[in-house]
């Protein structure tokens, strides 16, 4: 849970300082790689599958200076919705973020990959809490709910949602196949 939810909350339930959230670590890693000469790239590409997909989309939602030019998430168990009206991790409420922060997230390009065979409702790793079930019975359904919700929220605020949903045919809960789909999406995108 600390990984998926970024250690945003302290043991007493209060919100930890944002600099201590796990979501802040990838930026520091990239900065260390740049400082040591391992890379000269200013921005990186980031992909997460399953729990990693939960981590990556929540990182993008909460980090205003995320140094990533291409981001893809594949088959998360459930999603943080782009709204302040629901508490984290169901939404972004209670973290000290503003509507402008949520709009920034909505307008940041992100690819959501959904394997059309990731439909096992009995998978023991499929989150089963009420907020997750409200997004749909399967990871595939939840991906569609997430992007539909985001597009509706963006329209409400008069911004353009920069997320795209790609259905990956014939793929279930398979991180390697979804990683290959992310690479294809990134490398064929203009």
PDB file of N, CA and C in Angstrom, residues 5 14 23 29-30 53 56 60 66 69 73 86 94 105 108 115 142 144 170:
ATOM      1  N   UNK A   5       0.366   3.870  -2.982  1.00  0.00           N
ATOM      2  CA  UNK A   5      -0.162   5.155  -2.533  1.00  0.00           C
ATOM      3  C   UNK A   5       0.922   6.147  -2.159  1.00  0.00           C
ATOM      4  N   UNK A  14      -2.246  11.553   8.999  1.00  0.00           N
ATOM      5  CA  UNK A  14      -2.039  12.900   8.463  1.00  0.00           C
ATOM      6  C   UNK A  14      -1.237  12.818   7.167  1.00  0.00           C
ATOM      7  N   UNK A  23       6.495   9.478  -4.520  1.00  0.00           N
ATOM      8  CA  UNK A  23       6.347  10.018  -5.873  1.00  0.00           C
ATOM      9  C   UNK A  23       7.427  11.039  -6.209  1.00  0.00           C
ATOM     10  N   UNK A  29      16.137  10.635  -8.601  1.00  0.00           N
ATOM     11  CA  UNK A  29      16.982   9.632  -9.261  1.00  0.00           C
ATOM     12  C   UNK A  29      17.470  10.161 -10.603  1.00  0.00           C
ATOM     13  N   UNK A  30      16.557  10.738 -11.395  1.00  0.00           N
ATOM     14  CA  UNK A  30      16.959  11.291 -12.686  1.00  0.00           C
ATOM     15  C   UNK A  30      17.981  12.412 -12.498  1.00  0.00           C
ATOM     16  N   UNK A  53       1.566   0.890 -12.377  1.00  0.00           N
ATOM     17  CA  UNK A  53       0.679   1.828 -13.055  1.00  0.00           C
ATOM     18  C   UNK A  53      -0.035   2.744 -12.075  1.00  0.00           C
ATOM     19  N   UNK A  56       2.680   5.251 -11.033  1.00  0.00           N
ATOM     20  CA  UNK A  56       3.052   6.223 -12.065  1.00  0.00           C
ATOM     21  C   UNK A  56       1.951   7.260 -12.277  1.00  0.00           C
ATOM     22  N   UNK A  60       2.296  11.336 -11.456  1.00  0.00           N
ATOM     23  CA  UNK A  60       1.998  12.409 -12.406  1.00  0.00           C
ATOM     24  C   UNK A  60       0.952  13.370 -11.840  1.00  0.00           C
ATOM     25  N   UNK A  66       7.224  16.947 -12.645  1.00  0.00           N
ATOM     26  CA  UNK A  66       7.628  15.599 -13.048  1.00  0.00           C
ATOM     27  C   UNK A  66       8.427  15.666 -14.352  1.00  0.00           C
ATOM     28  N   UNK A  69       8.708  13.003 -20.278  1.00  0.00           N
ATOM     29  CA  UNK A  69       8.098  13.464 -21.517  1.00  0.00           C
ATOM     30  C   UNK A  69       7.122  12.451 -22.084  1.00  0.00           C
ATOM     31  N   UNK A  73       0.723   4.012 -18.440  1.00  0.00           N
ATOM     32  CA  UNK A  73       0.328   3.111 -17.357  1.00  0.00           C
ATOM     33  C   UNK A  73      -0.453   1.966 -17.974  1.00  0.00           C
ATOM     34  N   UNK A  86     -13.091  13.888  -3.865  1.00  0.00           N
ATOM     35  CA  UNK A  86     -12.948  12.566  -3.244  1.00  0.00           C
ATOM     36  C   UNK A  86     -11.583  12.486  -2.575  1.00  0.00           C
ATOM     37  N   UNK A  94      -7.790  16.367  -0.005  1.00  0.00           N
ATOM     38  CA  UNK A  94      -7.080  16.243   1.254  1.00  0.00           C
ATOM     39  C   UNK A  94      -5.571  16.280   1.163  1.00  0.00           C
ATOM     40  N   UNK A 105      -2.512  18.193 -14.419  1.00  0.00           N
ATOM     41  CA  UNK A 105      -2.452  16.749 -14.633  1.00  0.00           C
ATOM     42  C   UNK A 105      -3.251  16.357 -15.870  1.00  0.00           C
ATOM     43  N   UNK A 108      -1.454  17.108 -19.104  1.00  0.00           N
ATOM     44  CA  UNK A 108      -0.151  16.470 -19.297  1.00  0.00           C
ATOM     45  C   UNK A 108      -0.366  15.159 -20.044  1.00  0.00           C
ATOM     46  N   UNK A 115      -5.442  -3.882 -21.314  1.00  0.00           N
ATOM     47  CA  UNK A 115      -5.493  -5.183 -21.959  1.00  0.00           C
ATOM     48  C   UNK A 115      -6.927  -5.682 -21.986  1.00  0.00           C
ATOM     49  N   UNK A 142     -12.140  -0.479 -15.554  1.00  0.00           N
ATOM     50  CA  UNK A 142     -11.683   0.651 -14.739  1.00  0.00           C
ATOM     51  C   UNK A 142     -10.854   1.632 -15.565  1.00  0.00           C
ATOM     52  N   UNK A 144     -11.330   2.346 -18.715  1.00  0.00           N
ATOM     53  CA  UNK A 144     -12.303   3.136 -19.478  1.00  0.00           C
ATOM     54  C   UNK A 144     -13.005   4.149 -18.582  1.00  0.00           C
ATOM     55  N   UNK A 170      -6.048  -8.961 -26.924  1.00  0.00           N
ATOM     56  CA  UNK A 170      -5.505 -10.276 -26.626  1.00  0.00           C
ATOM     57  C   UNK A 170      -4.583 -10.351 -25.427  1.00  0.00           C
TER      58      UNK A 170
END
